[in-house]
PDB file of N, CA, C and O in Angstrom:
ATOM      1  N   MET O  28      -9.098 -14.912   1.656  1.00  0.00           N
ATOM      2  CA  MET O  28      -8.954 -15.895   2.485  1.00  0.00           C
ATOM      3  C   MET O  28     -10.307 -15.942   3.710  1.00  0.00           C
ATOM      4  O   MET O  28     -10.397 -15.186   4.123  1.00  0.00           O
ATOM      5  N   SER O  29     -10.280 -17.215   3.936  1.00  0.00           N
ATOM      6  CA  SER O  29     -11.510 -17.672   4.921  1.00  0.00           C
ATOM      7  C   SER O  29     -11.105 -17.111   6.470  1.00  0.00           C
ATOM      8  O   SER O  29      -9.828 -17.049   6.421  1.00  0.00           O
ATOM      9  N   ALA O  30     -12.185 -16.780   7.314  1.00  0.00           N
ATOM     10  CA  ALA O  30     -11.846 -16.836   8.607  1.00  0.00           C
ATOM     11  C   ALA O  30     -11.275 -17.631   9.180  1.00  0.00           C
ATOM     12  O   ALA O  30     -10.379 -17.303  10.014  1.00  0.00           O
ATOM     13  N   ALA O  31     -11.488 -18.887   9.043  1.00  0.00           N
ATOM     14  CA  ALA O  31     -10.553 -20.128   9.556  1.00  0.00           C
ATOM     15  C   ALA O  31      -9.353 -19.824   8.992  1.00  0.00           C
ATOM     16  O   ALA O  31      -8.531 -20.118   9.990  1.00  0.00           O
ATOM     17  N   ALA O  32      -9.031 -19.474   8.167  1.00  0.00           N
ATOM     18  CA  ALA O  32      -7.726 -19.637   7.673  1.00  0.00           C
ATOM     19  C   ALA O  32      -6.653 -18.562   8.539  1.00  0.00           C
ATOM     20  O   ALA O  32      -5.672 -18.804   8.829  1.00  0.00           O
ATOM     21  N   VAL O  33      -7.357 -17.422   8.588  1.00  0.00           N
ATOM     22  CA  VAL O  33      -7.051 -16.443   9.279  1.00  0.00           C
ATOM     23  C   VAL O  33      -6.702 -16.839  10.917  1.00  0.00           C
ATOM     24  O   VAL O  33      -5.458 -16.111  11.200  1.00  0.00           O
ATOM     25  N   GLY O  34      -7.870 -17.336  11.081  1.00  0.00           N
ATOM     26  CA  GLY O  34      -7.480 -17.835  12.609  1.00  0.00           C
ATOM     27  C   GLY O  34      -6.606 -18.496  12.722  1.00  0.00           C
ATOM     28  O   GLY O  34      -5.595 -18.630  13.824  1.00  0.00           O
ATOM     29  N   LEU O  35      -6.318 -19.836  11.769  1.00  0.00           N
ATOM     30  CA  LEU O  35      -5.170 -20.618  11.971  1.00  0.00           C
ATOM     31  C   LEU O  35      -3.891 -19.624  12.152  1.00  0.00           C
ATOM     32  O   LEU O  35      -2.785 -20.096  12.699  1.00  0.00           O
ATOM     33  N   LEU O  36      -3.482 -18.818  11.069  1.00  0.00           N
ATOM     34  CA  LEU O  36      -2.496 -18.231  10.995  1.00  0.00           C
ATOM     35  C   LEU O  36      -2.271 -17.326  12.226  1.00  0.00           C
ATOM     36  O   LEU O  36      -0.761 -17.030  12.527  1.00  0.00           O
ATOM     37  N   ALA O  37      -3.285 -17.074  12.807  1.00  0.00           N
ATOM     38  CA  ALA O  37      -3.044 -16.102  13.635  1.00  0.00           C
ATOM     39  C   ALA O  37      -2.516 -17.012  14.964  1.00  0.00           C
ATOM     40  O   ALA O  37      -1.727 -16.591  15.823  1.00  0.00           O
ATOM     41  N   GLY O  38      -3.441 -17.836  15.000  1.00  0.00           N
ATOM     42  CA  GLY O  38      -2.940 -19.145  16.167  1.00  0.00           C
ATOM     43  C   GLY O  38      -0.953 -19.582  16.045  1.00  0.00           C
ATOM     44  O   GLY O  38      -0.680 -19.655  17.086  1.00  0.00           O
ATOM     45  N   ILE O  39      -0.832 -19.832  14.844  1.00  0.00           N
ATOM     46  CA  ILE O  39       0.461 -20.345  14.520  1.00  0.00           C
ATOM     47  C   ILE O  39       1.243 -19.251  14.941  1.00  0.00           C
ATOM     48  O   ILE O  39       2.243 -19.355  15.551  1.00  0.00           O
ATOM     49  N   ALA O  40       0.959 -17.858  14.910  1.00  0.00           N
ATOM     50  CA  ALA O  40       1.863 -16.568  14.965  1.00  0.00           C
ATOM     51  C   ALA O  40       1.899 -16.668  16.045  1.00  0.00           C
ATOM     52  O   ALA O  40       3.246 -16.268  17.161  1.00  0.00           O
ATOM     53  N   LEU O  41       0.863 -16.420  17.064  1.00  0.00           N
ATOM     54  CA  LEU O  41       1.034 -16.534  18.375  1.00  0.00           C
ATOM     55  C   LEU O  41       1.693 -17.818  19.375  1.00  0.00           C
ATOM     56  O   LEU O  41       2.382 -17.919  20.159  1.00  0.00           O
ATOM     57  N   GLY O  42       1.734 -18.960  18.549  1.00  0.00           N
ATOM     58  CA  GLY O  42       2.198 -20.308  19.129  1.00  0.00           C
ATOM     59  C   GLY O  42       3.658 -20.002  18.981  1.00  0.00           C
ATOM     60  O   GLY O  42       4.760 -20.108  20.128  1.00  0.00           O
ATOM     61  N   PHE O  43       4.240 -19.370  17.997  1.00  0.00           N
ATOM     62  CA  PHE O  43       5.645 -19.205  17.741  1.00  0.00           C
ATOM     63  C   PHE O  43       6.165 -18.118  18.593  1.00  0.00           C
ATOM     64  O   PHE O  43       7.404 -18.050  18.786  1.00  0.00           O
ATOM     65  N   ALA O  44       5.471 -17.121  18.919  1.00  0.00           N
ATOM     66  CA  ALA O  44       5.864 -15.707  19.486  1.00  0.00           C
ATOM     67  C   ALA O  44       6.353 -16.583  20.997  1.00  0.00           C
ATOM     68  O   ALA O  44       6.728 -16.412  21.778  1.00  0.00           O
ATOM     69  N   ALA O  45       4.969 -17.578  21.391  1.00  0.00           N
ATOM     70  CA  ALA O  45       5.163 -17.994  22.824  1.00  0.00           C
ATOM     71  C   ALA O  45       6.162 -18.704  23.195  1.00  0.00           C
ATOM     72  O   ALA O  45       6.895 -18.952  24.236  1.00  0.00           O
ATOM     73  N   PHE O  46       6.665 -19.834  21.694  1.00  0.00           N
ATOM     74  CA  PHE O  46       7.386 -20.385  21.988  1.00  0.00           C
ATOM     75  C   PHE O  46       8.737 -19.997  22.002  1.00  0.00           C
ATOM     76  O   PHE O  46       9.890 -20.479  23.052  1.00  0.00           O
ATOM     77  N   PHE O  47       9.017 -19.191  21.195  1.00  0.00           N
ATOM     78  CA  PHE O  47      10.599 -18.436  20.836  1.00  0.00           C
ATOM     79  C   PHE O  47      10.553 -17.094  21.437  1.00  0.00           C
ATOM     80  O   PHE O  47      11.971 -17.070  22.150  1.00  0.00           O
ATOM     81  N   GLY O  48       9.675 -16.427  22.073  1.00  0.00           N
ATOM     82  CA  GLY O  48       9.909 -15.208  22.630  1.00  0.00           C
ATOM     83  C   GLY O  48       9.336 -15.051  24.214  1.00  0.00           C
ATOM     84  O   GLY O  48       9.575 -14.215  24.976  1.00  0.00           O
ATOM     85  N   GLY O  49       8.728 -16.284  24.449  1.00  0.00           N
ATOM     86  CA  GLY O  49       8.140 -16.214  25.960  1.00  0.00           C
ATOM     87  C   GLY O  49       6.929 -15.757  26.197  1.00  0.00           C
ATOM     88  O   GLY O  49       5.972 -15.392  25.067  1.00  0.00           O
ATOM     89  N   PHE O  50       6.423 -15.204  27.544  1.00  0.00           N
ATOM     90  CA  PHE O  50       4.989 -14.848  27.453  1.00  0.00           C
ATOM     91  C   PHE O  50       4.953 -13.236  26.920  1.00  0.00           C
ATOM     92  O   PHE O  50       3.900 -13.075  26.405  1.00  0.00           O
ATOM     93  N   TRP O  51       6.008 -12.875  27.480  1.00  0.00           N
ATOM     94  CA  TRP O  51       6.064 -11.282  27.107  1.00  0.00           C
ATOM     95  C   TRP O  51       5.625 -10.999  25.581  1.00  0.00           C
ATOM     96  O   TRP O  51       4.906 -10.324  24.764  1.00  0.00           O
ATOM     97  N   ALA O  52       6.287 -11.729  24.761  1.00  0.00           N
ATOM     98  CA  ALA O  52       6.737 -11.901  23.167  1.00  0.00           C
ATOM     99  C   ALA O  52       4.810 -12.225  22.626  1.00  0.00           C
ATOM    100  O   ALA O  52       4.265 -11.466  21.829  1.00  0.00           O
ATOM    101  N   PHE O  53       4.747 -12.944  23.690  1.00  0.00           N
ATOM    102  CA  PHE O  53       3.042 -13.855  23.149  1.00  0.00           C
ATOM    103  C   PHE O  53       2.002 -12.533  23.335  1.00  0.00           C
ATOM    104  O   PHE O  53       1.376 -12.306  22.320  1.00  0.00           O
ATOM    105  N   LEU O  54       2.115 -12.210  24.555  1.00  0.00           N
ATOM    106  CA  LEU O  54       1.473 -10.866  24.848  1.00  0.00           C
ATOM    107  C   LEU O  54       1.465  -9.765  24.028  1.00  0.00           C
ATOM    108  O   LEU O  54       0.695  -9.199  23.218  1.00  0.00           O
ATOM    109  N   LEU O  55       2.535  -9.342  23.286  1.00  0.00           N
ATOM    110  CA  LEU O  55       3.063  -8.283  22.183  1.00  0.00           C
ATOM    111  C   LEU O  55       2.305  -8.390  20.901  1.00  0.00           C
ATOM    112  O   LEU O  55       1.812  -7.763  20.770  1.00  0.00           O
ATOM    113  N   VAL O  56       2.783  -9.844  20.671  1.00  0.00           N
ATOM    114  CA  VAL O  56       1.872 -10.006  19.119  1.00  0.00           C
ATOM    115  C   VAL O  56       0.388 -10.043  19.501  1.00  0.00           C
ATOM    116  O   VAL O  56      -0.314  -9.865  18.697  1.00  0.00           O
ATOM    117  N   LEU O  57      -0.157 -10.477  20.630  1.00  0.00           N
ATOM    118  CA  LEU O  57      -1.434 -10.606  20.684  1.00  0.00           C
ATOM    119  C   LEU O  57      -2.125  -9.408  20.801  1.00  0.00           C
ATOM    120  O   LEU O  57      -2.968  -9.025  20.028  1.00  0.00           O
ATOM    121  N   VAL O  58      -1.897  -8.291  21.220  1.00  0.00           N
ATOM    122  CA  VAL O  58      -2.024  -7.099  21.226  1.00  0.00           C
ATOM    123  C   VAL O  58      -1.974  -5.896  20.089  1.00  0.00           C
ATOM    124  O   VAL O  58      -2.831  -5.488  19.502  1.00  0.00           O
ATOM    125  N   LEU O  59      -0.846  -6.662  19.493  1.00  0.00           N
ATOM    126  CA  LEU O  59      -0.498  -5.630  18.156  1.00  0.00           C
ATOM    127  C   LEU O  59      -1.466  -6.390  16.922  1.00  0.00           C
ATOM    128  O   LEU O  59      -2.299  -5.772  15.852  1.00  0.00           O
ATOM    129  N   GLY O  60      -1.612  -7.814  16.869  1.00  0.00           N
ATOM    130  CA  GLY O  60      -2.488  -8.485  16.249  1.00  0.00           C
ATOM    131  C   GLY O  60      -4.316  -7.883  16.459  1.00  0.00           C
ATOM    132  O   GLY O  60      -4.902  -7.409  15.544  1.00  0.00           O
ATOM    133  N   ALA O  61      -4.627  -7.415  17.978  1.00  0.00           N
ATOM    134  CA  ALA O  61      -5.698  -6.640  17.976  1.00  0.00           C
ATOM    135  C   ALA O  61      -5.758  -5.311  17.487  1.00  0.00           C
ATOM    136  O   ALA O  61      -6.671  -4.896  17.040  1.00  0.00           O
ATOM    137  N   VAL O  62      -5.082  -4.759  17.367  1.00  0.00           N
ATOM    138  CA  VAL O  62      -4.738  -3.254  16.859  1.00  0.00           C
ATOM    139  C   VAL O  62      -4.885  -3.262  15.665  1.00  0.00           C
ATOM    140  O   VAL O  62      -5.757  -2.834  14.699  1.00  0.00           O
ATOM    141  N   GLY O  63      -4.165  -4.481  14.859  1.00  0.00           N
ATOM    142  CA  GLY O  63      -4.266  -4.503  13.520  1.00  0.00           C
ATOM    143  C   GLY O  63      -5.321  -5.003  13.300  1.00  0.00           C
ATOM    144  O   GLY O  63      -6.131  -4.330  12.066  1.00  0.00           O
ATOM    145  N   LEU O  64      -6.178  -5.509  13.618  1.00  0.00           N
ATOM    146  CA  LEU O  64      -7.657  -6.331  13.399  1.00  0.00           C
ATOM    147  C   LEU O  64      -8.545  -5.019  13.309  1.00  0.00           C
ATOM    148  O   LEU O  64      -9.358  -4.954  12.271  1.00  0.00           O
ATOM    149  N   VAL O  65      -8.569  -4.057  14.506  1.00  0.00           N
ATOM    150  CA  VAL O  65      -9.378  -2.719  14.408  1.00  0.00           C
ATOM    151  C   VAL O  65      -9.059  -1.841  13.361  1.00  0.00           C
ATOM    152  O   VAL O  65      -9.979  -1.503  12.978  1.00  0.00           O
ATOM    153  N   LEU O  66      -7.793  -1.708  13.121  1.00  0.00           N
ATOM    154  CA  LEU O  66      -7.334  -0.788  12.218  1.00  0.00           C
ATOM    155  C   LEU O  66      -8.013  -1.117  10.681  1.00  0.00           C
ATOM    156  O   LEU O  66      -8.441  -0.722  10.039  1.00  0.00           O
ATOM    157  N   GLY O  67      -7.560  -3.104  10.564  1.00  0.00           N
ATOM    158  CA  GLY O  67      -8.014  -3.244   9.048  1.00  0.00           C
ATOM    159  C   GLY O  67     -10.050  -3.331   9.307  1.00  0.00           C
ATOM    160  O   GLY O  67     -10.305  -2.643   7.990  1.00  0.00           O
ATOM    161  N   LEU O  68     -10.538  -3.217  10.109  1.00  0.00           N
ATOM    162  CA  LEU O  68     -11.854  -3.406  10.023  1.00  0.00           C
ATOM    163  C   LEU O  68     -12.444  -1.735   9.965  1.00  0.00           C
ATOM    164  O   LEU O  68     -13.168  -1.731   8.914  1.00  0.00           O
ATOM    165  N   MET O  69     -11.637  -0.847  10.599  1.00  0.00           N
ATOM    166  CA  MET O  69     -11.940   0.519  10.282  1.00  0.00           C
ATOM    167  C   MET O  69     -12.029   0.810   8.477  1.00  0.00           C
ATOM    168  O   MET O  69     -12.626   1.624   8.121  1.00  0.00           O
ATOM    169  N   ALA O  70     -10.692   0.538   8.598  1.00  0.00           N
ATOM    170  CA  ALA O  70     -10.125   0.522   6.939  1.00  0.00           C
ATOM    171  C   ALA O  70     -11.249  -0.135   5.937  1.00  0.00           C
ATOM    172  O   ALA O  70     -11.672   0.825   4.753  1.00  0.00           O
ATOM    173  N   GLN O  71     -11.759  -1.024   6.324  1.00  0.00           N
ATOM    174  CA  GLN O  71     -12.514  -1.647   5.500  1.00  0.00           C
ATOM    175  C   GLN O  71     -14.204  -1.325   5.560  1.00  0.00           C
ATOM    176  O   GLN O  71     -15.062  -1.404   4.331  1.00  0.00           O
ATOM    177  N   GLY O  72     -14.471  -0.208   6.449  1.00  0.00           N
ATOM    178  CA  GLY O  72     -15.324   0.282   6.812  1.00  0.00           C
ATOM    179  C   GLY O  72     -16.868  -0.481   7.416  1.00  0.00           C
ATOM    180  O   GLY O  72     -17.681  -0.183   7.996  1.00  0.00           O
ATOM    181  N   ASP O  73     -16.598  -1.527   8.341  1.00  0.00           N
ATOM    182  CA  ASP O  73     -17.122  -2.362   9.047  1.00  0.00           C
ATOM    183  C   ASP O  73     -17.240  -1.623  10.378  1.00  0.00           C
ATOM    184  O   ASP O  73     -18.538  -2.031  11.035  1.00  0.00           O
ATOM    185  N   VAL O  74     -16.387  -1.110  10.989  1.00  0.00           N
ATOM    186  CA  VAL O  74     -16.233  -0.411  12.303  1.00  0.00           C
ATOM    187  C   VAL O  74     -15.926   0.861  11.851  1.00  0.00           C
ATOM    188  O   VAL O  74     -15.033   1.235  11.579  1.00  0.00           O
ATOM    189  N   GLN O  75     -16.626   1.903  13.041  1.00  0.00           N
ATOM    190  CA  GLN O  75     -16.136   3.457  12.874  1.00  0.00           C
ATOM    191  C   GLN O  75     -15.724   3.686  14.223  1.00  0.00           C
ATOM    192  O   GLN O  75     -15.854   3.053  15.197  1.00  0.00           O
ATOM    193  N   SER O  76     -15.130   4.798  14.416  1.00  0.00           N
ATOM    194  CA  SER O  76     -14.221   5.180  15.650  1.00  0.00           C
ATOM    195  C   SER O  76     -15.296   5.838  16.742  1.00  0.00           C
ATOM    196  O   SER O  76     -15.036   5.482  17.931  1.00  0.00           O
ATOM    197  N   SER O  77     -16.513   5.677  16.222  1.00  0.00           N
ATOM    198  CA  SER O  77     -17.483   6.453  16.896  1.00  0.00           C
ATOM    199  C   SER O  77     -18.122   5.196  17.588  1.00  0.00           C
ATOM    200  O   SER O  77     -18.597   5.559  18.849  1.00  0.00           O
ATOM    201  N   ASP O  78     -17.641   3.935  17.095  1.00  0.00           N
ATOM    202  CA  ASP O  78     -18.204   2.835  17.994  1.00  0.00           C
ATOM    203  C   ASP O  78     -17.361   2.569  19.175  1.00  0.00           C
ATOM    204  O   ASP O  78     -18.072   1.945  19.912  1.00  0.00           O
ATOM    205  N   PHE O  79     -16.270   3.368  19.077  1.00  0.00           N
ATOM    206  CA  PHE O  79     -15.439   3.045  20.528  1.00  0.00           C
ATOM    207  C   PHE O  79     -15.510   4.425  21.329  1.00  0.00           C
ATOM    208  O   PHE O  79     -15.108   4.118  22.709  1.00  0.00           O
ATOM    209  N   ARG O  80     -16.193   5.326  21.179  1.00  0.00           N
ATOM    210  CA  ARG O  80     -16.249   6.581  22.154  1.00  0.00           C
ATOM    211  C   ARG O  80     -17.764   6.346  22.791  1.00  0.00           C
ATOM    212  O   ARG O  80     -18.610   5.844  22.610  1.00  0.00           O
ATOM    213  N   ARG O  81     -17.186   6.473  23.893  1.00  0.00           N
ATOM    214  CA  ARG O  81     -18.541   6.792  25.092  1.00  0.00           C
ATOM    215  C   ARG O  81     -19.422   7.874  25.102  1.00  0.00           C
ATOM    216  O   ARG O  81     -18.939   8.496  24.898  1.00  0.00           O
ATOM    217  N   ARG O  82     -20.569   7.419  24.728  1.00  0.00           N
ATOM    218  CA  ARG O  82     -21.573   8.152  24.642  1.00  0.00           C
ATOM    219  C   ARG O  82     -22.176   8.844  26.079  1.00  0.00           C
ATOM    220  O   ARG O  82     -21.783   8.128  26.968  1.00  0.00           O
ATOM    221  N   GLY O  83     -22.954   9.638  26.227  1.00  0.00           N
ATOM    222  CA  GLY O  83     -23.001  10.443  27.761  1.00  0.00           C
ATOM    223  C   GLY O  83     -23.996   9.593  28.134  1.00  0.00           C
ATOM    224  O   GLY O  83     -24.828   8.763  27.611  1.00  0.00           O
ATOM    225  N   ARG O  84     -24.161   9.852  29.660  1.00  0.00           N
ATOM    226  CA  ARG O  84     -25.378   8.911  30.221  1.00  0.00           C
ATOM    227  C   ARG O  84     -26.536   9.301  30.105  1.00  0.00           C
ATOM    228  O   ARG O  84     -26.922  10.754  29.535  1.00  0.00           O
ATOM    229  N   GLN O  85     -27.265   8.385  29.608  1.00  0.00           N
ATOM    230  CA  GLN O  85     -28.709   8.212  29.533  1.00  0.00           C
ATOM    231  C   GLN O  85     -29.670   8.017  30.126  1.00  0.00           C
ATOM    232  O   GLN O  85     -29.614   7.314  31.254  1.00  0.00           O
TER     233      GLN O  85
END
């Protein structure tokens, strides 16, 4: 599935959440989608957990 198709599906999901559930449902879907994206990228190997850790002052 292309990135454009994934973006389209995400937009449709957010639109449905906003229409049927209101603002808080929209935010919930947005946050859970972002968490799912990060976990998927980590499982795929594109992102490592060390990328998110703060490194000491340099």
